[in-house]
Coordinates of C-alpha atoms in Angstrom, one line a residue:
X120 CA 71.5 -20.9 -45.3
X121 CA 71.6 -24.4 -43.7
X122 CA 74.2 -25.2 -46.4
X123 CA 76.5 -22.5 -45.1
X124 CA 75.9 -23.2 -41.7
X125 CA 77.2 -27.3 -42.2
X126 CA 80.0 -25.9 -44.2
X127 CA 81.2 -24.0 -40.9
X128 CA 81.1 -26.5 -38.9
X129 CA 82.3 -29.1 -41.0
X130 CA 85.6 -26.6 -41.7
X131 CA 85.9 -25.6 -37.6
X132 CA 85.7 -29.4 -36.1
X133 CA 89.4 -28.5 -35.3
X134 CA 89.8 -26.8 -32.4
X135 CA 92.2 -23.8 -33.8
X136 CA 88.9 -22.7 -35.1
X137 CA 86.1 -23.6 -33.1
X138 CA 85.9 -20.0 -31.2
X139 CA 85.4 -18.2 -33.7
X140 CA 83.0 -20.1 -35.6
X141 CA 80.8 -19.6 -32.1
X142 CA 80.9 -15.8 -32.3
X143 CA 80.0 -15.8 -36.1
X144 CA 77.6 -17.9 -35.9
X145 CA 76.5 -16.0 -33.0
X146 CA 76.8 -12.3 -35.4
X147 CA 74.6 -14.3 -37.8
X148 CA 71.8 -14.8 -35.4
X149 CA 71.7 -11.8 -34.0
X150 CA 71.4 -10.1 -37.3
X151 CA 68.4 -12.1 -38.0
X152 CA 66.7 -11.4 -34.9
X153 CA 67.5 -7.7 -35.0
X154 CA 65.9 -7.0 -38.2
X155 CA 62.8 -9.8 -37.4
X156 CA 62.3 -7.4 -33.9
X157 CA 62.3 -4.1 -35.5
X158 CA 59.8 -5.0 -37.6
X159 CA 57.2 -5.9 -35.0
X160 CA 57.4 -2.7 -33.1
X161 CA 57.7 1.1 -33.8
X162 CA 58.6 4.1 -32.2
X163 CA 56.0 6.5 -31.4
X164 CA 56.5 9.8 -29.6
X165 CA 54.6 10.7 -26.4
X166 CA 52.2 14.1 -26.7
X167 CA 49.4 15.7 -24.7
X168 CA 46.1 14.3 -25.3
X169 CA 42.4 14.6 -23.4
X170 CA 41.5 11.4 -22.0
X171 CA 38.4 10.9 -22.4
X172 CA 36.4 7.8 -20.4
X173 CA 33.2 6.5 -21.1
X174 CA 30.6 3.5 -20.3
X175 CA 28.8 2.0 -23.0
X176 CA 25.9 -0.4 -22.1
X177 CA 21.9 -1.1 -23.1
X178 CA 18.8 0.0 -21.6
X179 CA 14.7 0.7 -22.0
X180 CA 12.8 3.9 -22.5
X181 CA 10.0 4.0 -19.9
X182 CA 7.6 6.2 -19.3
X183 CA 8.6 8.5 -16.3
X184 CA 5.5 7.9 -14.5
X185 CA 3.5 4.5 -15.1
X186 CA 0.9 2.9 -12.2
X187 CA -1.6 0.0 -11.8
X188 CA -4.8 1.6 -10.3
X189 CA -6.8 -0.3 -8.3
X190 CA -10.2 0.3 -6.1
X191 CA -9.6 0.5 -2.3
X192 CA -13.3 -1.4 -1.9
X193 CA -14.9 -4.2 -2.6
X194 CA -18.1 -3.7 -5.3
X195 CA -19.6 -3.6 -8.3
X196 CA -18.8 -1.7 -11.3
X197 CA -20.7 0.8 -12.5
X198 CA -18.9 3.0 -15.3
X199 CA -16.1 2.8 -17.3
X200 CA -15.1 5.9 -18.7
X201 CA -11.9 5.1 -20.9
X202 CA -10.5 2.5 -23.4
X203 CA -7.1 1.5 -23.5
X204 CA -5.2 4.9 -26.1
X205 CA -7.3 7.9 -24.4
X206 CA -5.6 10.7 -23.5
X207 CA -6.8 12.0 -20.0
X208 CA -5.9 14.8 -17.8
X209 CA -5.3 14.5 -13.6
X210 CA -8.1 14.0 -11.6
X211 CA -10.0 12.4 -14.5
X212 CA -12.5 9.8 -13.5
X213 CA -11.5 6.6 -15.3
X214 CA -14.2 4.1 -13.7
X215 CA -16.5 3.7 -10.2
X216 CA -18.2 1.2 -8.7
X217 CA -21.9 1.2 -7.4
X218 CA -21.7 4.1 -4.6
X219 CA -24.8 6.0 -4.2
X220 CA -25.0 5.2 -0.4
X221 CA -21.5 6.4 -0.1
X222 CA -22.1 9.5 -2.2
X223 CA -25.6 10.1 -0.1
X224 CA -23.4 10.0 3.2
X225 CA -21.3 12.5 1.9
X226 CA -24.1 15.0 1.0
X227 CA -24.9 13.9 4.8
X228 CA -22.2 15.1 5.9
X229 CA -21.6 18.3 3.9
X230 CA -25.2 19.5 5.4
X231 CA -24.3 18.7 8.9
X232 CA -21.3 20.7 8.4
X233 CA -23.0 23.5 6.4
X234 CA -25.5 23.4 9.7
X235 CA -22.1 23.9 12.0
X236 CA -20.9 26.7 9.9
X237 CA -24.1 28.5 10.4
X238 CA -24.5 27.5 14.1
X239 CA -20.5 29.1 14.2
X240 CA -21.7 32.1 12.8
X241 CA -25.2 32.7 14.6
X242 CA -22.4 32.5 17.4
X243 CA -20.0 34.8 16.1
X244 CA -22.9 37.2 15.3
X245 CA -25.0 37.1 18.7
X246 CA -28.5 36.5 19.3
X247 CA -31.2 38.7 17.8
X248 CA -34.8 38.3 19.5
X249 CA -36.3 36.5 16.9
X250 CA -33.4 34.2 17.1
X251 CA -34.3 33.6 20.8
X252 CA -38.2 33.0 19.8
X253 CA -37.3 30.5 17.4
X254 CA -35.0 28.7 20.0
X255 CA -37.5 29.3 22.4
X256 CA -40.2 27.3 19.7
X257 CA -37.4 24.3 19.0
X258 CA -37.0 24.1 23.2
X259 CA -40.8 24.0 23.5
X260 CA -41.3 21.1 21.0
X261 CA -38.2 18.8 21.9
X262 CA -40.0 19.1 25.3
X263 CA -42.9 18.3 24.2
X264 CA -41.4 15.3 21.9
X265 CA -38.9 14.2 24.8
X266 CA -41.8 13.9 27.3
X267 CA -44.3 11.8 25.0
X268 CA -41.1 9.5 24.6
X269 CA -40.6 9.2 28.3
X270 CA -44.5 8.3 28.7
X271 CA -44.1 6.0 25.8
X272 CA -41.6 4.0 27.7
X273 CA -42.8 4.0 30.8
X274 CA -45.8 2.4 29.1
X275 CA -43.7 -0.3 27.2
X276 CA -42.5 -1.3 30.7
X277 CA -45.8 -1.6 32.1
X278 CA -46.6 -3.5 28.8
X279 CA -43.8 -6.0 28.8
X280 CA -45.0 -6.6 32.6
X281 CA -48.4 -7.2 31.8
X282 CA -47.5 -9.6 29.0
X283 CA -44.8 -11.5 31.0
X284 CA -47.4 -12.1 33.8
X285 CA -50.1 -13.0 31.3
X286 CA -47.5 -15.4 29.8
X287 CA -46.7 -16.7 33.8
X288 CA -50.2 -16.5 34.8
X289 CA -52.3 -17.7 31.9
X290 CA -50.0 -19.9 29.8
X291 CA -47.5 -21.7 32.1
X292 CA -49.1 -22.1 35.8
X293 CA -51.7 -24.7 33.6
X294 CA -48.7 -26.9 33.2
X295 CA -48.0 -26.8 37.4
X296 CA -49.6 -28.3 40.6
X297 CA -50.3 -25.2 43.3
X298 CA -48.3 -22.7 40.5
X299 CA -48.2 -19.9 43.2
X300 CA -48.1 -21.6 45.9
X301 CA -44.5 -22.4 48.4
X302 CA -44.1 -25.8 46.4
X303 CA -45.2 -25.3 43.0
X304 CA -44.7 -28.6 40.7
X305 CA -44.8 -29.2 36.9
X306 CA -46.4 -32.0 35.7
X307 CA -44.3 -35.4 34.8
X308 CA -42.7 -35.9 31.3
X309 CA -40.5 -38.1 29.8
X310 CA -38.8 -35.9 27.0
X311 CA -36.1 -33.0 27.8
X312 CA -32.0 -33.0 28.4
X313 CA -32.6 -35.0 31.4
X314 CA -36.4 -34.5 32.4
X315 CA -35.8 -35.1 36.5
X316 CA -33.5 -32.4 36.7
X317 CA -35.5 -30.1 34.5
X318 CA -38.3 -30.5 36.2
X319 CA -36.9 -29.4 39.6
X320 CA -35.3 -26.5 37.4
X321 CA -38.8 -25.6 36.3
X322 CA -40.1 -25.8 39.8
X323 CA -37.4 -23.5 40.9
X324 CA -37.9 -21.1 38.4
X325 CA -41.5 -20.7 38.8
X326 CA -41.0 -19.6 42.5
X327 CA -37.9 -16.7 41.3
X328 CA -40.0 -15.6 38.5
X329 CA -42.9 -15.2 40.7
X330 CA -41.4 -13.3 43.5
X331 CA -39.4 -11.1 40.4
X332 CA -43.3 -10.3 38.7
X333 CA -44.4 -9.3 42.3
X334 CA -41.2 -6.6 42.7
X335 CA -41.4 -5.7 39.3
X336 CA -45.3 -4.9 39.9
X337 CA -44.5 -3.1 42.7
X338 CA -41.5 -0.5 41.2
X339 CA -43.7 -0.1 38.4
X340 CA -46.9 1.3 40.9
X341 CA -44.5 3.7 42.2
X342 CA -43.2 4.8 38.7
X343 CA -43.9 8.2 36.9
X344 CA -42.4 10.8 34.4
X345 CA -40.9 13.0 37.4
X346 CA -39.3 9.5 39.4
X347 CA -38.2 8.0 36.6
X348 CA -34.2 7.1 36.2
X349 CA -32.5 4.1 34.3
X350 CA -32.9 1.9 36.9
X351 CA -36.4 0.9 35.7
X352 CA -35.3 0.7 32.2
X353 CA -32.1 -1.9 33.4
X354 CA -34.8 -3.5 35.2
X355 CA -37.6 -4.2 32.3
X356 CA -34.4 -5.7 29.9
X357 CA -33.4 -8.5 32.8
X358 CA -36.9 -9.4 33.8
X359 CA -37.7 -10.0 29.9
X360 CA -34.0 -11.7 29.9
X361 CA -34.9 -14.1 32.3
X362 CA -38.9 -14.9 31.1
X363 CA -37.1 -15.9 28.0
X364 CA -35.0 -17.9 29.0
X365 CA -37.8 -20.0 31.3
X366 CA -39.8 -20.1 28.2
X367 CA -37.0 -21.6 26.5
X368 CA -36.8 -24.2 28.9
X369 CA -40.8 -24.9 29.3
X370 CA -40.7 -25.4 25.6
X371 CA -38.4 -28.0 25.8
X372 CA -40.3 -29.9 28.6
X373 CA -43.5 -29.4 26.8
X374 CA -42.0 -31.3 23.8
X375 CA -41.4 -34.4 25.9
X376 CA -45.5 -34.2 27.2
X377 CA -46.7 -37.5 25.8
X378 CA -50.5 -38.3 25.6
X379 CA -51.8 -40.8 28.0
X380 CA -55.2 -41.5 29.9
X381 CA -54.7 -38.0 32.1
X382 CA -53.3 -35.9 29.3
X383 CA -54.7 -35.9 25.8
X384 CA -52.9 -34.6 23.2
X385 CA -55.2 -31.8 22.2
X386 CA -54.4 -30.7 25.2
X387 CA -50.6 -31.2 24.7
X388 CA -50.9 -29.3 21.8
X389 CA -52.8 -26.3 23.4
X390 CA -50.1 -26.5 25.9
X391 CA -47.6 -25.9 23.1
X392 CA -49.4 -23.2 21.1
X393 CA -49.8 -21.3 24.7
X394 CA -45.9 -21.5 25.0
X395 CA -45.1 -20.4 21.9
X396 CA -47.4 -17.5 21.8
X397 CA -46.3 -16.3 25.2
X398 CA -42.3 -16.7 23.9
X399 CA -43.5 -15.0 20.8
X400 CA -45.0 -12.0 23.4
X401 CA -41.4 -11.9 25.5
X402 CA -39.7 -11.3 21.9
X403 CA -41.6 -8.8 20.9
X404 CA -41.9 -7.2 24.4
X405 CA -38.0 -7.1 23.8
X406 CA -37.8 -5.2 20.6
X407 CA -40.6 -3.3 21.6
X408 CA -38.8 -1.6 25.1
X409 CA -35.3 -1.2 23.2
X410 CA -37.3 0.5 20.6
X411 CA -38.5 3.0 23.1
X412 CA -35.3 3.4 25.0
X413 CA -33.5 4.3 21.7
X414 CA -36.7 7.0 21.0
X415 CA -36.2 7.9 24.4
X416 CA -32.4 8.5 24.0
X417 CA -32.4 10.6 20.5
X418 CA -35.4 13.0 22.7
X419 CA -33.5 13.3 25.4
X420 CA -30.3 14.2 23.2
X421 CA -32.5 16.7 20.9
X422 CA -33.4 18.2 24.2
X423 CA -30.6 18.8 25.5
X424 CA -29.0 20.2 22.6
X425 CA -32.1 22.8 22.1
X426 CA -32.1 23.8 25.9
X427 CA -28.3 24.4 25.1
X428 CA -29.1 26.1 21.9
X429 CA -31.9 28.8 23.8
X430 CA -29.1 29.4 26.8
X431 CA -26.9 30.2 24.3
X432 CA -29.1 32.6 22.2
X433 CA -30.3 34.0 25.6
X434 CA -26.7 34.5 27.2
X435 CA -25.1 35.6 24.4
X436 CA -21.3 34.7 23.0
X437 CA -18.4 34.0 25.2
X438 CA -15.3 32.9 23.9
X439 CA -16.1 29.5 25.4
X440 CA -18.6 29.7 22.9
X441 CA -17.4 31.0 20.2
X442 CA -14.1 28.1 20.7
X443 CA -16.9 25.4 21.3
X444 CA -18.8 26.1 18.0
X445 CA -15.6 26.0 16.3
X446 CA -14.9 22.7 17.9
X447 CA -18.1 21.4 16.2
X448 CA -17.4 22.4 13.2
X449 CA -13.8 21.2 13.2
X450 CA -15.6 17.8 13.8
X451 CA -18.2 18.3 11.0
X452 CA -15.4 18.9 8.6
X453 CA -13.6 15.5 9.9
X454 CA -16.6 13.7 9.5
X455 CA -16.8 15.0 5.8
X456 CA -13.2 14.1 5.3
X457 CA -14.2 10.8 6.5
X458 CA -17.1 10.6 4.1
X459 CA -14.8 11.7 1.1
X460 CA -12.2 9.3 1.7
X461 CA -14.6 6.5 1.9
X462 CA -16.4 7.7 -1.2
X463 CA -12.8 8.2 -3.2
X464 CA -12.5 3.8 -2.2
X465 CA -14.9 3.3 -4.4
X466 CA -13.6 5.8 -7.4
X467 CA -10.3 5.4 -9.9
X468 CA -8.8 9.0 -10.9
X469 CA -6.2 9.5 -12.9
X470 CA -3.3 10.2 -10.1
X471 CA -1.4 12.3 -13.6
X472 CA -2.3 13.3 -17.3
X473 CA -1.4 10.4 -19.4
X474 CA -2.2 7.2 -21.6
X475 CA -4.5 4.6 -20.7
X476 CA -2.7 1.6 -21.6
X477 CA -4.6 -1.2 -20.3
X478 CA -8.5 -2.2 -18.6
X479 CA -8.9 -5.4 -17.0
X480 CA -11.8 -4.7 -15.7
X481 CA -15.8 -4.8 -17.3
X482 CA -19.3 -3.2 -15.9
X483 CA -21.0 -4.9 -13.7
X484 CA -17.9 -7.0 -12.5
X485 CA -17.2 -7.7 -8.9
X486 CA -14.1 -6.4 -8.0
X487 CA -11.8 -6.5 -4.9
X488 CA -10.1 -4.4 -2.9
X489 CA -6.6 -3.4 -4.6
X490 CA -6.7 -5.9 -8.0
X491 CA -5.2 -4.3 -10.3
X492 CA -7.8 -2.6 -13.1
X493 CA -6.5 -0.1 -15.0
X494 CA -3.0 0.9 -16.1
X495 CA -1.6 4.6 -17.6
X496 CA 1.6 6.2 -18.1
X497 CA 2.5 10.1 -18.6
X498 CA 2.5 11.3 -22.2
X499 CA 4.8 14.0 -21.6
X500 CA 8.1 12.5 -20.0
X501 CA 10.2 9.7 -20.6
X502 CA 13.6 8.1 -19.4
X503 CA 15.5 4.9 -20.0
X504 CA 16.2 2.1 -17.1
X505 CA 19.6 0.7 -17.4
X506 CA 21.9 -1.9 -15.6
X507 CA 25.8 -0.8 -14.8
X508 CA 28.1 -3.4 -13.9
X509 CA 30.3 -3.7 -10.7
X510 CA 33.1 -2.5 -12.0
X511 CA 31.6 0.4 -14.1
X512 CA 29.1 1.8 -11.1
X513 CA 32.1 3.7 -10.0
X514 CA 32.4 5.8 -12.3
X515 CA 28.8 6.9 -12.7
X516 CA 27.5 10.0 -11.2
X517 CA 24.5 11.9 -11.3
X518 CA 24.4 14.8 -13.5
X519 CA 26.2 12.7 -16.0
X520 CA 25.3 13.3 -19.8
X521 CA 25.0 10.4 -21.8
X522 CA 24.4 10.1 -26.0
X523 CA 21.9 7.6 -26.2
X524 CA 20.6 5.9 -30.1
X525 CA 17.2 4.0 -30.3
X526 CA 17.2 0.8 -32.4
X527 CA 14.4 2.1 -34.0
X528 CA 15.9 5.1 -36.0
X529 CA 19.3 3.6 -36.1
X530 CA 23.1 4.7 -35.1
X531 CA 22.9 8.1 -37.1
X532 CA 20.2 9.5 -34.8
X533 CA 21.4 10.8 -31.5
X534 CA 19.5 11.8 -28.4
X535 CA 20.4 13.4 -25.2
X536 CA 20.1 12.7 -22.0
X537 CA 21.2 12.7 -18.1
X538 CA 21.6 10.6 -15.9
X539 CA 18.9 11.2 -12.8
X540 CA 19.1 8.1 -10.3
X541 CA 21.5 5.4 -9.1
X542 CA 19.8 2.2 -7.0
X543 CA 21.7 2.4 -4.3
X544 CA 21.2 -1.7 -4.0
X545 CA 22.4 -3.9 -5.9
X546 CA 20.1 -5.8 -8.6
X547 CA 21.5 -9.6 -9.3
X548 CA 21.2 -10.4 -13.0
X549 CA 22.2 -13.9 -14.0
X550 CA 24.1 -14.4 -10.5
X551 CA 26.1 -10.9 -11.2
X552 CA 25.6 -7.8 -9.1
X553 CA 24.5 -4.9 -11.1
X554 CA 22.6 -1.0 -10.6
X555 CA 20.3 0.3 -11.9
X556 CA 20.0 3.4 -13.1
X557 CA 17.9 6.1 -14.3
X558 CA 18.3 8.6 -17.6
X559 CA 15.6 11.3 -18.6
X560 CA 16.1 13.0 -21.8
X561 CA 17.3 16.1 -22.0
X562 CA 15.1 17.5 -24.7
X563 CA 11.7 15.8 -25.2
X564 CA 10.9 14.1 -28.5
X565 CA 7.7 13.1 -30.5
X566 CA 9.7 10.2 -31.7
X567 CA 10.6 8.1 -28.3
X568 CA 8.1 5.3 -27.7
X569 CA 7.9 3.6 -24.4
X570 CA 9.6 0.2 -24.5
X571 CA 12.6 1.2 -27.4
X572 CA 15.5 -0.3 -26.8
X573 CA 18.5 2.3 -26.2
X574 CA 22.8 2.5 -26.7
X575 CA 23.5 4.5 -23.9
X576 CA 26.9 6.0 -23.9
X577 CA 27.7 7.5 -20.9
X578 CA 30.9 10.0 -20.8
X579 CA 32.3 9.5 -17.4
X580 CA 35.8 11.8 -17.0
X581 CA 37.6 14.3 -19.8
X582 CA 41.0 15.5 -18.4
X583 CA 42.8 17.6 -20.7
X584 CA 46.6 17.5 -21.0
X585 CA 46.6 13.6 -20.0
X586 CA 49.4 11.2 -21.0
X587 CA 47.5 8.7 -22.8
X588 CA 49.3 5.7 -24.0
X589 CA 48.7 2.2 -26.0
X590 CA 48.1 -1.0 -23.9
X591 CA 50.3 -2.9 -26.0
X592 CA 53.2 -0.9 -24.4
X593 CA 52.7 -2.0 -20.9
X594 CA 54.6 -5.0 -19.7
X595 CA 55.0 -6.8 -16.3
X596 CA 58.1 -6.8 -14.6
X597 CA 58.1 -8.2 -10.8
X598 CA 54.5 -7.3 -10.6
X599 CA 55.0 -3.8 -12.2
X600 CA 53.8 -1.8 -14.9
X601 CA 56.2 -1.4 -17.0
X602 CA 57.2 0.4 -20.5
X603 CA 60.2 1.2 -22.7
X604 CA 61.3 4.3 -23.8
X605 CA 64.4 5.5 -26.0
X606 CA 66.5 7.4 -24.4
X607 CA 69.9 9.0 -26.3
X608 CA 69.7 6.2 -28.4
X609 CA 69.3 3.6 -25.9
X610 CA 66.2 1.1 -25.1
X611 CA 65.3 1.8 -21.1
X612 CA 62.8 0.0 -19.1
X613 CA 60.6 2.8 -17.0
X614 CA 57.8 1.6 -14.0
X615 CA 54.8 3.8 -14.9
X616 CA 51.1 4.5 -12.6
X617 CA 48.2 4.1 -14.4
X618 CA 44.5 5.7 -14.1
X619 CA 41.6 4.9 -16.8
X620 CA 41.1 3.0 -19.7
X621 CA 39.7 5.6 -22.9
X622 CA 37.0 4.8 -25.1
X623 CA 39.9 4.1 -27.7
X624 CA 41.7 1.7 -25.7
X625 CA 44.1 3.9 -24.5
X626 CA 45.8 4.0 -21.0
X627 CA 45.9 7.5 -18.8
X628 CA 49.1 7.6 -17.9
X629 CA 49.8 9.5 -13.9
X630 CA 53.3 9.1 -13.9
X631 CA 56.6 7.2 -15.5
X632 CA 55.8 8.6 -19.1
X633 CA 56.3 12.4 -20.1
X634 CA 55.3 14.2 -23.0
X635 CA 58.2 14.0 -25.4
X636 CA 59.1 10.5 -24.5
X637 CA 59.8 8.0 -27.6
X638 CA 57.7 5.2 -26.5
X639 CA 58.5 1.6 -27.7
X640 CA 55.3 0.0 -28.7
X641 CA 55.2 -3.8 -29.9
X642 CA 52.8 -4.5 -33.1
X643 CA 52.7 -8.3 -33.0

């Protein structure tokens, strides 16, 4: 071919001839571009199809329902009652701590409320005349007991007096010069916080706790069962209040005493021992009166409540009453609830039937309040997580049915399944913006595991009728879509609108391209 070609130029250097050596050589080159061209392309022509779109990506069965369960208190365990594989139905006790205090209070609280009911019904019923007699009794006796407790603490209150004069009177005045007299002075010492000021402290003291002895001798001559109030009571607690605290002080003056040719230290030391025995009197003159107020208060209360009790059972049941006892037990059934719930801190259930799948914890451990200790999933449901890219999330809908294979069983073996949930937030994967999604099997089988890995194939449009074309026909043109088409013989350029990409490849054609159409499609 070369040869030929030099032999026409060689033979049309003169210009008679160089024209038409152009066009042949043109001819030439255009033959052998013609028949190169037509063999990298072919004809096809256009026909209805169903376009069929679909998402293919990766994902991991999970068990529908999986939790950590934790205790809600602090505590030591007790039982165990599972090991990682057992099967165990809802409301299944799976461990406890120690919580026989916690169960006792509950069995407290159911009788107090069993106690309502019946007080509720005795209402809703009426009073019968035994009933009466038998409140009459209970009024008699919590009387009887309220009474002795008011006489018991009127005579704690004498008692604390008689010790905190004692203490004044026997133990301290040996430690002052004219004790009861206008200028009452405790001896000299060197020890204390600074002794010259807590002497004249001292001094002080010893005329205000003299004057309070003699006004709290007085109120208490006056005082009986039928005059008493909680005047005497407030009374009692500050004088007591304010003996100990001038004990306090004595006792650290008495530790600076030093022995000396006036003041042995026997003496010293009896001083000491009288101090602390009259602090130790105060302190239990203390616990002694609140003691008796607190027997004195839960009288008083019982009292009240069976003087209530024997109106009632006399008057009969009005609906005050009858909305009142309901109140109560309303209340007794809260408390109860209350008991329960703290009860249940201390308990793990199981919140669904399922598979234990792990214990991290062991009897007789100490564990805290929401550490993780035992983990289950359901046994009877499964689904598969999966990420969808940015571009793909689109065209993912709920209700969608996917065809899903497991690695395990291979690409042969087909499952079913639908797609449930769509994150509605994103989830960034390796700096990329992806959602997550949810699938649950249509149909549940024996053979899915928890933690298979899954195809997922997700079919996301099928449109009937569609135009669907080969990529390799597009071209750009000025930014446009573009194809060829033969048309009465003739190559010509059409602008077409494309939708979705098939699972084939091929391009959903909207407009430009017709069924019919002899498309030109390049095979290079």
């Amino acid at each position: 071919m070369k040869h030929h070609i030099k032999k026409f130029l060689h033979l049309f250097k003169k210009k008679k001839v160089y024209i038409p050596a152009i066009i042949i050589v043109v001819v030439v080159a255009w033959y052998f571009w013609s028949n190169r061209s037509s063999q990298n392309e072919e004809i096809i022509m256009v026909a209805p199809a169903t376009f069929v779109q679909e998402v293919a990506v990766t994902g991991k069965v999970v068990a529908s329902k999986n939790v950590n369960l934790g205790f809600n208190a602090s505590g030591r365990i007790a039982k165990i009652a599972v090991k990682v594989g057992d099967k165990v139905r809802e409301g299944a006790t799976l461990s406890n701590l120690a919580n026989a205090d916690t169960w006792a209070n509950v069995q407290q609280k159911q009788a107090a409320l069993d106690a309502e009911k019946a007080d509720y019904a005795q209402v809703i019923r009426g009073s019968r005349a035994e009933d009466i007699s038998i409140a009459e009794t209970d009024a008699a006796g919590a009387e009887t007991s309220f009474n002795q407790s008011l006489q018991g603490l009127i005579n704690q209150m004498r008692d604390s007096y008689a010790k905190s004069d004692d203490a004044v009177r026997g133990k301290i005045d040996p430690l002052y010069t004219d004790p009861r007299g206008a200028n009452p002075q405790i001896m000299s010492f060197e020890g204390g916080y600074n002794s010259y000021e807590l002497r004249q402290a001292l001094n002080a003291k010893r005329i205000v706790v003299g004057e309070m002895l003699a006004s709290w001798n007085k109120s208490l001559a006056s005082l009986s069962s039928s005059s008493f109030n909680d005047s005497y009571v407030t009374t009692a607690s500050a004088n007591l209040g304010v003996m100990n605290t001038y004990l306090n002080d004595l006792t650290i003056a008495v530790s600076g005493f030093q022995a000396s040719s006036g003041l042995t230290q026997a003496t010293i030391d009896a001083y000491k021992a009288n101090i602390s025995a009259a602090r130790s009197a105060i302190s239990t003159s203390i616990a002694s009166l609140n003691s008796a107020q607190e027997s004195y208060r839960s009288a008083q209360t019982a009292y009240t409540r069976a003087k209530q009790q024997l109106e009632l059972k006399r008057a009969g049941s009005t609906v005050e009453d009858v909305a009142a006892a309901a109140a109560q037990v309303k209340s007794a059934e809260a408390n109860l609830q209350n008991a329960n719930a703290l009860y249940a801190q201390t308990v793990i259930r199981a919140p669904f039937s399922g598979v234990i799948t792990k214990v991290d914890i062991k009897e007789g451990e100490i564990v805290s309040p929401s550490a993780s200790a035992i983990s289950m999933i359901t046994d009877s449901a499964y689904e598969i997580e999966s990420y969808i890219s940015e571009s793909d999330i689109s065209k993912i809908k709920v209700g969608q049915i996917a065809r899903v294979t497991l690695d395990a069983y291979g690409k042969e073996t087909f499952f079913e399944a639908r797609v449930v949930h769509i994150d509605p937030a994103e989830t960034v994967m390796d700096g990329v913006s992806t959602y997550k999604i949810k699938l649950e099997f249509t149909t549940q089988d024996p053979r899915i595991r928890s933690g298979m890995t899954a195809n997922i194939t997700i079919q996301t449009a099928e449109e009937p009728g569609s135009v669907v074309i080969p990529q390799e026909a597009l071209f750009l043109q000025a930014g446009e879509k573009m194809v060829t088409v033969i048309v009465d013989g003739k190559r010509v350029t059409k602008k077409v609108v494309t939708g979705g990409i098939d699972a084939n490849g091929g391009i959903n054609v909207m407009s430009g391209v017709v069924a019919g159409d002899k498309l030109v499609v390049p095979t290079h």
